[in-house]
Coordinates of C-alpha atoms (C1' of nucleotides) in Angstrom, one line a residue:
Chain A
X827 CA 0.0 0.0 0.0
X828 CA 1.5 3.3 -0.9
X829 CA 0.4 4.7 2.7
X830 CA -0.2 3.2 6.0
X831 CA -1.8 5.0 8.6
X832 CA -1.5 5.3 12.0
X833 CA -0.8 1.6 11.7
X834 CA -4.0 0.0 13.7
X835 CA -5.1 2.4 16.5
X836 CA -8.3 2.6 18.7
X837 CA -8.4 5.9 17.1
X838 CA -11.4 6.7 13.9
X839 CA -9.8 6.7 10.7
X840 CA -11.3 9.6 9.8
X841 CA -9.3 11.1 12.9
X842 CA -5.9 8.9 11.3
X843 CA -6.4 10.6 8.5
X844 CA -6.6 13.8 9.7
X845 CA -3.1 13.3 12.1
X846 CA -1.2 11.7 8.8
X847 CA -2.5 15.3 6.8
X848 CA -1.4 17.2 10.1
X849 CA 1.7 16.0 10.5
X850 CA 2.7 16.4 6.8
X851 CA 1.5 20.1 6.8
X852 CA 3.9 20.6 10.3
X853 CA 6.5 18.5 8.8
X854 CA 6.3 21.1 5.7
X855 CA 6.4 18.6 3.1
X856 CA 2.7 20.4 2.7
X857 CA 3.5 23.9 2.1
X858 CA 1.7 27.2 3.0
X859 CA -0.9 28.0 0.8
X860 CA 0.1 24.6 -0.6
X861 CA -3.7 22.5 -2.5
X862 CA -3.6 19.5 -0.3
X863 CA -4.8 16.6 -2.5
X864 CA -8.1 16.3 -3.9
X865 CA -10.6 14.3 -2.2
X866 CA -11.2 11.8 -4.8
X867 CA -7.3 11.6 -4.8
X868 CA -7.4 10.9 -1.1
X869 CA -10.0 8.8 -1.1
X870 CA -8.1 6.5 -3.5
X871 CA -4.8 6.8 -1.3
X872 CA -5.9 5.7 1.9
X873 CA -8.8 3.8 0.5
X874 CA -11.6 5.0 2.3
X875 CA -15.0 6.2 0.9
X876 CA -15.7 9.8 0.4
X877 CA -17.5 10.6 3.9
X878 CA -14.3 9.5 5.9
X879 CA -12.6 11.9 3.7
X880 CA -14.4 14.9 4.2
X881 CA -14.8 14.2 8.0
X882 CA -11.0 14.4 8.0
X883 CA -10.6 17.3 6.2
X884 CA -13.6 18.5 8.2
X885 CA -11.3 18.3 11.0
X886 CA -8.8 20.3 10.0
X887 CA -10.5 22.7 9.1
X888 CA -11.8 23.2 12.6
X889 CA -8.8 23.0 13.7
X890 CA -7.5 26.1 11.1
X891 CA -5.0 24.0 9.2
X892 CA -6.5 24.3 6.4
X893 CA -9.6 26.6 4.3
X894 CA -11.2 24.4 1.5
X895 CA -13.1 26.4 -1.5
X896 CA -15.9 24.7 -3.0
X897 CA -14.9 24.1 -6.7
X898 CA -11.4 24.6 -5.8
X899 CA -9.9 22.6 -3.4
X900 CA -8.3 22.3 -0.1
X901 CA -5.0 24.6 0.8
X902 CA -3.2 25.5 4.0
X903 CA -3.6 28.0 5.7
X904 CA -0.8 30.4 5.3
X905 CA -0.3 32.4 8.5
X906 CA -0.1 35.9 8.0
X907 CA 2.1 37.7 10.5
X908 CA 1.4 38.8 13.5
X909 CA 1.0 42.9 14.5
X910 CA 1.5 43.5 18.1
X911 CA -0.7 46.3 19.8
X912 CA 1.5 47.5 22.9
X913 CA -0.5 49.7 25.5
X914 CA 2.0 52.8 24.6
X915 CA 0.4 53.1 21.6
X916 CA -1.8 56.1 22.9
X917 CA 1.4 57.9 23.9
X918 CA 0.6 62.0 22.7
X919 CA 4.0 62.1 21.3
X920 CA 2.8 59.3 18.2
X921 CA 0.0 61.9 17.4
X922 CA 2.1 64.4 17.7
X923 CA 4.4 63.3 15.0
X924 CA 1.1 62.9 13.1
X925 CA 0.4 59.5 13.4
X926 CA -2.8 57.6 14.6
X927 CA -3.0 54.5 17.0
X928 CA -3.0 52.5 14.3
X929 CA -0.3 53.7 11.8
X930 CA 2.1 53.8 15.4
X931 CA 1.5 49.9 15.5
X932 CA 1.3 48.5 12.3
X933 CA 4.2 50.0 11.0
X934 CA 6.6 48.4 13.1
X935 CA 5.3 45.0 12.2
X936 CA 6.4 45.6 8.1
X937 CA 3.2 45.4 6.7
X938 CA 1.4 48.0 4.7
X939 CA -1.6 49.2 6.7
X940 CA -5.2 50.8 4.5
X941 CA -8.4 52.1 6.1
X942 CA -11.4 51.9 4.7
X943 CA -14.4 54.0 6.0
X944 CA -16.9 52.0 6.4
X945 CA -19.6 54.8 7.7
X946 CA -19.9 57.8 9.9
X947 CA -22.7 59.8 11.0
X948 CA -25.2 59.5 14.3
X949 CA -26.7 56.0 15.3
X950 CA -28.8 55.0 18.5
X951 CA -26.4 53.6 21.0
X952 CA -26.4 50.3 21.6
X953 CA -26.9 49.4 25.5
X954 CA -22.7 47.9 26.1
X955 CA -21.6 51.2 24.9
X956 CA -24.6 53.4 26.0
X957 CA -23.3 52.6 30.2
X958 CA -19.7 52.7 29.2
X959 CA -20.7 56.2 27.4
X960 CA -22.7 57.3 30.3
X961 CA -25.7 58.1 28.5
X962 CA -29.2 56.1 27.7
X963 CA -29.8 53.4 25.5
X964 CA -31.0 54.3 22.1
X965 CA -29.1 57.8 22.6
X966 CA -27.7 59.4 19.6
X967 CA -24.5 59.2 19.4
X968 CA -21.8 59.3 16.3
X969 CA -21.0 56.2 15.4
X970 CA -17.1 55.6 12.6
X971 CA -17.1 52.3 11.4
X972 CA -14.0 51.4 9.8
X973 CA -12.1 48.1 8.2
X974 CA -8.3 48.0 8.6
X975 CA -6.4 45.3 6.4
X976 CA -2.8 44.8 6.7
X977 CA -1.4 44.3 3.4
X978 CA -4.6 44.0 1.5
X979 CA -6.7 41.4 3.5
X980 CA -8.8 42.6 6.0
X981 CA -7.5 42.2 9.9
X982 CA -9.7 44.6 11.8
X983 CA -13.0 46.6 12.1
X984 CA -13.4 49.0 14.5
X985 CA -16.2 51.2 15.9
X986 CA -15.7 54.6 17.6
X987 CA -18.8 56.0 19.4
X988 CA -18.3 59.5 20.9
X989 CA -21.4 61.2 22.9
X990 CA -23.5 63.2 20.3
X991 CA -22.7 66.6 22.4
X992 CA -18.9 65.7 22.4
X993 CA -19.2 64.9 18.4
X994 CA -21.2 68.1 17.7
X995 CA -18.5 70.5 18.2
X996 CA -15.7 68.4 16.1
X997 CA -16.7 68.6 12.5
X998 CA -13.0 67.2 11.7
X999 CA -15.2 63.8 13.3
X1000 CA -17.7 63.8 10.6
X1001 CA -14.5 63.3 8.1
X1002 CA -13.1 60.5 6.6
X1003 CA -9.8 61.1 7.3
X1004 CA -10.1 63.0 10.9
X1005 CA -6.9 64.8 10.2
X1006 CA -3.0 64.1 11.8
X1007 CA -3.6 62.3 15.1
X1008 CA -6.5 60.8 14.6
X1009 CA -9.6 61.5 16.5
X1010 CA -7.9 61.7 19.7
X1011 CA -6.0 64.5 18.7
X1012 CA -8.7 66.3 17.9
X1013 CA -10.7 65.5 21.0
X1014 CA -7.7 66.9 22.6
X1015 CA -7.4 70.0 20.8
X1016 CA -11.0 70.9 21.9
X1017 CA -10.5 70.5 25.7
X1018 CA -10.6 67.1 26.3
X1019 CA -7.9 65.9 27.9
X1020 CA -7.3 62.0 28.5
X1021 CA -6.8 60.4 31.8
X1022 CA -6.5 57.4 30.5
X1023 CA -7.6 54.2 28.6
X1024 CA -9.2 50.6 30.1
X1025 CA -9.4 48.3 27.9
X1026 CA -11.8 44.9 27.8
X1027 CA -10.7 41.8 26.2
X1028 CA -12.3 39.2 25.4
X1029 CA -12.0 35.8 22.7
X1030 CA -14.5 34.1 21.2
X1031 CA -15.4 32.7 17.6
X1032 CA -16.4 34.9 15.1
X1033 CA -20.2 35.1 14.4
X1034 CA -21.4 34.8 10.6
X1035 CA -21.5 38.6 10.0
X1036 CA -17.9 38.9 11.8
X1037 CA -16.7 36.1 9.6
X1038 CA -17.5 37.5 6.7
X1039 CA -16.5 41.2 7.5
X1040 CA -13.2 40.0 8.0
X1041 CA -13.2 37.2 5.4
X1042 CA -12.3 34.9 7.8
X1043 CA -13.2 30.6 7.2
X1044 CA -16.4 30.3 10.0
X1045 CA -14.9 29.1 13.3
X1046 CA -12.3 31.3 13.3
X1047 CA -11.0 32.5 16.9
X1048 CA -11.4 36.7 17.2
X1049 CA -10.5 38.9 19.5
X1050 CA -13.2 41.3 20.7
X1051 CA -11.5 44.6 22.4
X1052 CA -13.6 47.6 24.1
X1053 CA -11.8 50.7 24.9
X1054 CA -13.2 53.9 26.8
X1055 CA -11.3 56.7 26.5
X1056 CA -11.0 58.5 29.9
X1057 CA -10.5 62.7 30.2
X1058 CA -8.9 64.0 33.2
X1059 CA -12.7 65.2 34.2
X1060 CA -13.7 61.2 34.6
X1061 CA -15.6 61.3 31.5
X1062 CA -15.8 58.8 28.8
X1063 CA -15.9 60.7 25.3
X1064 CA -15.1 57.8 23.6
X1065 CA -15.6 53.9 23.2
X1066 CA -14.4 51.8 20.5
X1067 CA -15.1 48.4 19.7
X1068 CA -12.8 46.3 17.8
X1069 CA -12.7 42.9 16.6
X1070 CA -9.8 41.3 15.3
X1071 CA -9.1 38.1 13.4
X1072 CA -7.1 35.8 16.5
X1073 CA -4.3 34.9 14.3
X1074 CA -2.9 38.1 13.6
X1075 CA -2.5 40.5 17.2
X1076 CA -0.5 40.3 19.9
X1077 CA -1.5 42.0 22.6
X1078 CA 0.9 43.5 24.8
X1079 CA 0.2 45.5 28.5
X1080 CA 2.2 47.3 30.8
X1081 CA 0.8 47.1 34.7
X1082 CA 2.5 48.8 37.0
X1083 CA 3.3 47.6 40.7
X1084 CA 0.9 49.8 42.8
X1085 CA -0.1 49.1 46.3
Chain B
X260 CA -46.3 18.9 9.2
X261 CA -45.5 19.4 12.8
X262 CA -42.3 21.9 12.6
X263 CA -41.9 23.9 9.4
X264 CA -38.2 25.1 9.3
X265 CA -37.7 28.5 7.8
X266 CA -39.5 27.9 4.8
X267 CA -37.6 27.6 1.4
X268 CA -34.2 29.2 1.2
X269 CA -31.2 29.0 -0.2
X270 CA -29.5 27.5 3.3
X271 CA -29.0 24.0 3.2
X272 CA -31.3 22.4 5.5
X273 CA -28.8 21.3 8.2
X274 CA -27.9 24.9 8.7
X275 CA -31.8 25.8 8.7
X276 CA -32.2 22.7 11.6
X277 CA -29.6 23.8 13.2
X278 CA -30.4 27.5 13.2
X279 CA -34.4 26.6 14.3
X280 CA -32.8 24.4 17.8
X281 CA -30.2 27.5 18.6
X282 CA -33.3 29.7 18.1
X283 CA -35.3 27.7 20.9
X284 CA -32.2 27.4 23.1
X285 CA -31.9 31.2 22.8
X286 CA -35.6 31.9 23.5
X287 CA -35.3 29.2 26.6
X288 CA -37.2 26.6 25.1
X289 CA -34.7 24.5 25.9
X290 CA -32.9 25.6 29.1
X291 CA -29.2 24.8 30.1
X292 CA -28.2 21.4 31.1
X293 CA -31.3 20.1 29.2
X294 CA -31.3 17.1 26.6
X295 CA -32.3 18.5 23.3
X296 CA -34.3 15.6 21.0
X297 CA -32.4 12.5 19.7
X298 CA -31.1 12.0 16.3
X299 CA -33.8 9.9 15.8
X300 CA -36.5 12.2 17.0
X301 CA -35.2 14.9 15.3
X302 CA -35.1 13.1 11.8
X303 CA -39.1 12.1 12.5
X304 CA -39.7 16.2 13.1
X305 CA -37.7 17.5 10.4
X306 CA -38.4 14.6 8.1
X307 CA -34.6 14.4 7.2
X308 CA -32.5 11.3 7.6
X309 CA -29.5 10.6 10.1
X310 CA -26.6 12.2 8.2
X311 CA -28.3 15.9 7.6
X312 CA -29.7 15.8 11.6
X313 CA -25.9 14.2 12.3
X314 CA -24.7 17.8 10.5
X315 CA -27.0 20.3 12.3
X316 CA -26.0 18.8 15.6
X317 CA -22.1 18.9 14.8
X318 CA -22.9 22.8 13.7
X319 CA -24.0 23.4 17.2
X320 CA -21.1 22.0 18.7
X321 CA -18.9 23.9 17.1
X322 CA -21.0 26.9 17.7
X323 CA -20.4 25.8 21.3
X324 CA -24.2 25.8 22.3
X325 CA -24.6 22.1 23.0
X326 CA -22.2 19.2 23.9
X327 CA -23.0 15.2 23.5
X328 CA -21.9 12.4 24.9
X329 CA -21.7 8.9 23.3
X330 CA -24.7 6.8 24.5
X331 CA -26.6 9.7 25.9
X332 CA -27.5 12.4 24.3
X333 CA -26.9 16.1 23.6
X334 CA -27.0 19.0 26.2
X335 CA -27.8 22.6 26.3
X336 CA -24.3 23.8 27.1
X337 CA -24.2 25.6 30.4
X338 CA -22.4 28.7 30.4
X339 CA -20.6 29.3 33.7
X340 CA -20.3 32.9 34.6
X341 CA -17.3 35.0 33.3
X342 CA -14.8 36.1 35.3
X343 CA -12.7 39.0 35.1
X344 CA -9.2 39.5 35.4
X345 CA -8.7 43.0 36.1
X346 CA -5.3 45.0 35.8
X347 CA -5.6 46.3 39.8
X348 CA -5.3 42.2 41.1
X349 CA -1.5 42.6 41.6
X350 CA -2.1 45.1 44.2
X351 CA 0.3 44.6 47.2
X352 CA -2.9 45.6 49.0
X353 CA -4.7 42.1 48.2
X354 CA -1.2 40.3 48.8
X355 CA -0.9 41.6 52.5
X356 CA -4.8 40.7 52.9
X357 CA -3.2 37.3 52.2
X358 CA -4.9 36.9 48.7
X359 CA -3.3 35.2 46.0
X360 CA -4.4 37.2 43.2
X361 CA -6.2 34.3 41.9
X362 CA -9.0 34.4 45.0
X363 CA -8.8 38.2 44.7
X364 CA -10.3 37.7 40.9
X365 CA -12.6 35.2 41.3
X366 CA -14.2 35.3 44.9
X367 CA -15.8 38.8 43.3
X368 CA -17.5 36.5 40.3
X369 CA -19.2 34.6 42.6
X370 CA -17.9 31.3 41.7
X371 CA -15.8 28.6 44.3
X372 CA -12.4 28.7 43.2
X373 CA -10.4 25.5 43.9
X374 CA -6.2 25.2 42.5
X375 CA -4.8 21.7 41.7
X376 CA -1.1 21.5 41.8
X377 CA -0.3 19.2 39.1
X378 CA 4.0 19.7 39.2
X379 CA 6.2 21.6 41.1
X380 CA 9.9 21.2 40.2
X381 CA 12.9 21.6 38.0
X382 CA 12.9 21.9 34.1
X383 CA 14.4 23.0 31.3
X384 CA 13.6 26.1 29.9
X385 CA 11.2 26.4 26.7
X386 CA 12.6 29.1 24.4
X387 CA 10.2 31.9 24.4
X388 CA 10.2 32.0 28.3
X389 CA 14.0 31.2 28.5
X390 CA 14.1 34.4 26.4
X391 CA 11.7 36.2 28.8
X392 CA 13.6 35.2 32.0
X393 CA 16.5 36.5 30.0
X394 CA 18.3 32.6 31.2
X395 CA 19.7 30.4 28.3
X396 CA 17.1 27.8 26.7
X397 CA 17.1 24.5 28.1
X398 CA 18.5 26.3 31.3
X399 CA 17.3 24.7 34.8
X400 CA 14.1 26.3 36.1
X401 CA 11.9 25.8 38.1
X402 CA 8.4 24.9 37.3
X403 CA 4.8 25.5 38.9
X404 CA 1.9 23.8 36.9
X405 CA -1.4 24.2 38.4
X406 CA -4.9 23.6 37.1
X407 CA -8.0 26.4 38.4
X408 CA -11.4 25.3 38.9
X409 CA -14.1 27.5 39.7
X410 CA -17.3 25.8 40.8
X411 CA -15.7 22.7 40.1
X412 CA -15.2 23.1 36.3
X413 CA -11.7 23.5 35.3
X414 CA -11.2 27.1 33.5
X415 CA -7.6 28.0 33.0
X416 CA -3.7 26.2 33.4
X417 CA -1.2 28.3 34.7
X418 CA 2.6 27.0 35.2
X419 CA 5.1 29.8 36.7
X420 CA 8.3 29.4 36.0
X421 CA 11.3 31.1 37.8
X422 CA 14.7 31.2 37.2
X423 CA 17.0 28.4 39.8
X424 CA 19.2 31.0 41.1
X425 CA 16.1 32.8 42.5
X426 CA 13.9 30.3 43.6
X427 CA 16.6 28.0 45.2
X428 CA 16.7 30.5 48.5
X429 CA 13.0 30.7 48.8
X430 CA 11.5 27.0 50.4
X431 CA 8.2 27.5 50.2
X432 CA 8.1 28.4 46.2
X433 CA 8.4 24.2 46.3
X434 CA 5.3 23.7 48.5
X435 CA 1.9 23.2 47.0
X436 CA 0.8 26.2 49.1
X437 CA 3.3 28.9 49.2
X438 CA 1.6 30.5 51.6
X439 CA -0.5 33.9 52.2
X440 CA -0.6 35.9 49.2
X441 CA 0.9 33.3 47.0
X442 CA 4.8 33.3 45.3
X443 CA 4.2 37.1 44.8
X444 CA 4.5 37.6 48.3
X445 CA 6.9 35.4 48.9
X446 CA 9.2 36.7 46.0
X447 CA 9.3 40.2 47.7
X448 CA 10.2 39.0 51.4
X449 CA 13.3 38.0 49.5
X450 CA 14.4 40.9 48.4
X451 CA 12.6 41.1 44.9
X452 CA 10.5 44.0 45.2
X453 CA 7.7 44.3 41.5
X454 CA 8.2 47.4 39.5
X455 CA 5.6 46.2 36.7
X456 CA 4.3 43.1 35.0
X457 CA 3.9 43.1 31.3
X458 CA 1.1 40.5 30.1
X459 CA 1.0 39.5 26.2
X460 CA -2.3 38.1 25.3
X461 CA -3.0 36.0 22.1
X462 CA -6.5 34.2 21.3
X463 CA -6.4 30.7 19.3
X464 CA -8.1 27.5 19.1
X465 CA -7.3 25.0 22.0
X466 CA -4.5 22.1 20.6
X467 CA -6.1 19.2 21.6
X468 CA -4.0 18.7 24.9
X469 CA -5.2 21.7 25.9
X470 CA -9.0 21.1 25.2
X471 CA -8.2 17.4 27.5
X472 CA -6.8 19.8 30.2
X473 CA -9.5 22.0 30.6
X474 CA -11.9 20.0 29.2
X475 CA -12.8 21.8 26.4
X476 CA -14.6 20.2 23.2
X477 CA -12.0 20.4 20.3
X478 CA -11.9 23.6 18.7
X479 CA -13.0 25.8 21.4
X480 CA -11.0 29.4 21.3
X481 CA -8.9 30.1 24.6
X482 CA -6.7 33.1 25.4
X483 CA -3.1 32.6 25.7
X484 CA -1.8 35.3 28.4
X485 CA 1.6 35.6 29.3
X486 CA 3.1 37.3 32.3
X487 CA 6.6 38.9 33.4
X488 CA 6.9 39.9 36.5
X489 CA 9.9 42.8 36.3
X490 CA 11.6 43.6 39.4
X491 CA 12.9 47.2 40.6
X492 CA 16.2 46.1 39.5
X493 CA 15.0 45.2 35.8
X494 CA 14.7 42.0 36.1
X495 CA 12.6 39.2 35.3
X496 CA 11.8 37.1 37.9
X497 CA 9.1 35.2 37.2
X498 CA 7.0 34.4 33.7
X499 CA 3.3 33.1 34.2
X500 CA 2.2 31.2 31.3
X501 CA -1.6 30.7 31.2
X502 CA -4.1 28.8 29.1
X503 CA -7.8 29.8 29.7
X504 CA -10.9 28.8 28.7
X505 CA -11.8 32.0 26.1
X506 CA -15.4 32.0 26.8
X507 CA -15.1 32.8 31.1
X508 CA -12.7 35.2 31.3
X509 CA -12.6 38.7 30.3
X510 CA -9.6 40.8 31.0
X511 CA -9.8 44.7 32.1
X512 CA -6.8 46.6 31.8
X513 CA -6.0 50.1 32.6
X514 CA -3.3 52.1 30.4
X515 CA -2.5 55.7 31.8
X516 CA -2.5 58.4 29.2
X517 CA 1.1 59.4 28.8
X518 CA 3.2 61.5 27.0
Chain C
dT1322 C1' -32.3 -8.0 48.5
dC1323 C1' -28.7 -8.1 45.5
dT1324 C1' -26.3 -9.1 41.2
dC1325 C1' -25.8 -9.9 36.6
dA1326 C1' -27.3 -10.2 31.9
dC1327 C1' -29.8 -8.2 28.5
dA1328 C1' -32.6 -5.1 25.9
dA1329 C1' -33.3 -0.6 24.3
dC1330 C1' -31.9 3.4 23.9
dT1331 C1' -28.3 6.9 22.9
dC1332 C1' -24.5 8.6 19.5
dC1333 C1' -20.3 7.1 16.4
dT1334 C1' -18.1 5.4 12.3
dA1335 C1' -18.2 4.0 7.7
dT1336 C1' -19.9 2.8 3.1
dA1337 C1' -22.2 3.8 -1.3
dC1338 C1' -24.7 6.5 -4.0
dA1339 C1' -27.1 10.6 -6.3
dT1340 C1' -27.4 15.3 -7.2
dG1341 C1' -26.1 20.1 -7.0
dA1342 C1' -23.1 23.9 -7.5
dG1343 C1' -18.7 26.5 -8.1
dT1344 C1' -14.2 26.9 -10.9
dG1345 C1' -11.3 27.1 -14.7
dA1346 C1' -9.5 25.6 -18.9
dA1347 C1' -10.3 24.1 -23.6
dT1348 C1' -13.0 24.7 -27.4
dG1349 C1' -15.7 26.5 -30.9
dT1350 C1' -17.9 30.4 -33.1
dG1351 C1' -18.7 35.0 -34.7
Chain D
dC1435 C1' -9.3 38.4 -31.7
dA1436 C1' -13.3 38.4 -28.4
dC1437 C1' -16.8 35.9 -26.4
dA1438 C1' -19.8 32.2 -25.2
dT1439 C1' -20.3 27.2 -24.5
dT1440 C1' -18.9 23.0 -22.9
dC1441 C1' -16.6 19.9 -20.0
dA1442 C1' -13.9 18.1 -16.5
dC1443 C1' -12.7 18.9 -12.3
dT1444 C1' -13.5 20.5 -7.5
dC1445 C1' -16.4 20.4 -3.0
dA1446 C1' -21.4 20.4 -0.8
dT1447 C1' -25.7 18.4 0.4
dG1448 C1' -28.5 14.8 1.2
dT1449 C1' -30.3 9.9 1.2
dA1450 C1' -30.2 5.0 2.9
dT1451 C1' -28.0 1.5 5.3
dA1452 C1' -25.0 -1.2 8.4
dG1453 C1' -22.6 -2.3 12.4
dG1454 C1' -20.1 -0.6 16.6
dA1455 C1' -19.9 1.3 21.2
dG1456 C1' -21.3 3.7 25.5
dT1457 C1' -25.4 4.2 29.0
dT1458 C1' -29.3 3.0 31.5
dG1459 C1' -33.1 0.7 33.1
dT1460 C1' -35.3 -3.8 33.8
dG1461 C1' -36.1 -8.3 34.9
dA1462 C1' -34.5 -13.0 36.0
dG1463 C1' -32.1 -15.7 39.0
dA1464 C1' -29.3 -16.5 43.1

DNA sequence: TCTCACAACTCCTATACATGAGTGAATGTG
DNA sequence: CACATTCACTCATGTATAGGAGTTGTGAGA
């Protein structure tokens, strides 16, 4: 037989199959971005019917080895590098040098950071970010939805709210491109000062919509992050709400020793 | 006919079966800890055969909503409550109350926390936190492993490792209970007084030793935080390495605004 | 009463097959 | 040459069927 599996095993040979693909794609001889062979091919390989197949491949999928296209094949998953988001990335002296959060951090990592504005104007604020906000739920507030990719492919897609009565005054806000600094520059430049940030992290799986936003295979792992900004007066002027595809942050914090 | 799924669409109907039983789990149709229908109920209902019920079931698990056993059914998956790990637990404060900080986290959540020791001893140093404790890979350290439950349900692995040259002086970092608030407290009576900890978190999919360990079906997400613990000197003297289940923890952290 | 074997139920693995739908290249036609 | 068609390939959905394995209750026998 050209293959043997696992030799015998309590283990399914769906599973087998799955470990013998595995260890070939960690082994490398299965390259990133590499078409693993066709089911019909496998099928004939290990000589199993076509269900076994697919639960293996089924498998590893779940397990984000691999992304299968219908009417293409199987490949592996290439993994695209990783950006790190260190807490100092709010430090006033990036926005003074012009640069948003998210040009500070990306560039480091050597890939080529877009934005794409994905909407901004007033919506009714959602309850999560209606307390963090301090206002009621179903408030107006203004709402910038943007989609950040890192080399082309989509990574990120964030959501600032800002109190409507904060936003009002700012009509650099209501722009696409908010200007050197980003937003929180400008937020500065009209009185509000920043305390500081808290951030809330949290990991789940991506829903549907998030999946697709982010052109991510279902199942995949994402990072959900919530940030208020805090002004020196205790005031939160603005939340944003980010989710990430897993694979590709880092995040890094910085806690000081307090009593 | 009994149960009319949603109609005609273009979703296959596994996804439509398995959208209509997440829908009654999410209006409380079917509470937590309840058996949904068989396989062989639900093909009578939905007038499909094995394999497509088989599919819709499998799409909840992965979704995370339900969990089955061999031989006895499937189960509205519980979900125990979240905890959070906030930035302020490393107060000295809680140490000198005698708190480890993971009681200080978790006795606010409202859940029993329990800590299994599983090793406590000598090993050689994996590279990422050889690099961290800023000793040579494969260098002796030594080791904590311990498993967290919190109402009996295992939720996150932690193993501290220290470097040999600090940990030899101090007994009691070799007992199961290092005594009131934890190695922390411990580590500064000797002489190694914090400055800050830096925490990287990451987001995945559990490897499979890792689901086993915490119990986990396979493909579940779980956060990957690591810790230093820097001394006032620079140094590192102590990494934390945690695996935690992704869907009961939520972490808060505070970044000052600075210049 | 207790114990053990069995039946009846659960989900799991695997096969074989039919049909549908997306992809891409070769082919033919204007 | 440009464009549409066809075809061969891919995976996706769904059926029907068979046997295996874990769980639990029940009933016969000691």
């Amino acid at each position: 037989m050209a293959s043997t599996v696992g030799a015998r095993s309590a283990k399914p040979r769906y599973l087998q199959i799955a470990d013998d693909i595995e260890e070939q794609i960690r082994a490398g001889r299965l390259a990133p971005a590499e078409e693993i062979p066709s089911e019909t091919a496998l099928m004939e390989r290990y000589g199993v019917s076509s269900g076994t197949v697919r639960k293996a491949v089924a498998q590893l999928r779940t397990t984000g080895l691999v992304e299968t296209y219908q009417g293409k094949g199987s490949f592996v998953k290439s993994r695209p590098p990783v950006t790190r988001k260190s807490s100092d990335r709010f430090r006033r002296s990036h926005r003074r040098a012009g640069k948003a959060a998210y040009i500070a951090e990306t560039e480091q990592a050597g890939v080529k950071p877009t934005v794409q504005v994905l909407s901004i104007g007033p919506v009714s604020a959602p309850a999560e970010i209606a307390e963090r906000l301090g206002v009621d739920e179903g408030d107006k507030v203004l709402a910038r939805r943007r989609l950040y990719f890192s080399d082309g492919t989509p990574t990120e897609e964030a959501t600032s709210y800002l109190p409507w009565d904060v936003a009002r005054d700012i009509p650099e806000l209501f722009e696409e491109n908010p200007g050197g600094g980003g937003i929180y520059a400008r937020l500065e430049e009209h009185g509000h000062e920043f305390a500081e940030y808290t951030e809330t992290v949290r990991a789940r799986l991506a829903t549907k919509q998030e999946a697709s936003a982010l052109s991510l295979s279902p199942g995949s792992p994402i990072i959900h992050l919530t940030r208020n900004a805090v002004t020196t007066v205790g005031r939160v002027v603005e939340v944003c709400d980010t989710i990430m595809a897993a694979d590709q942050f880092v995040l890094d914090y910085r806690i000081p020793a307090t009593d």
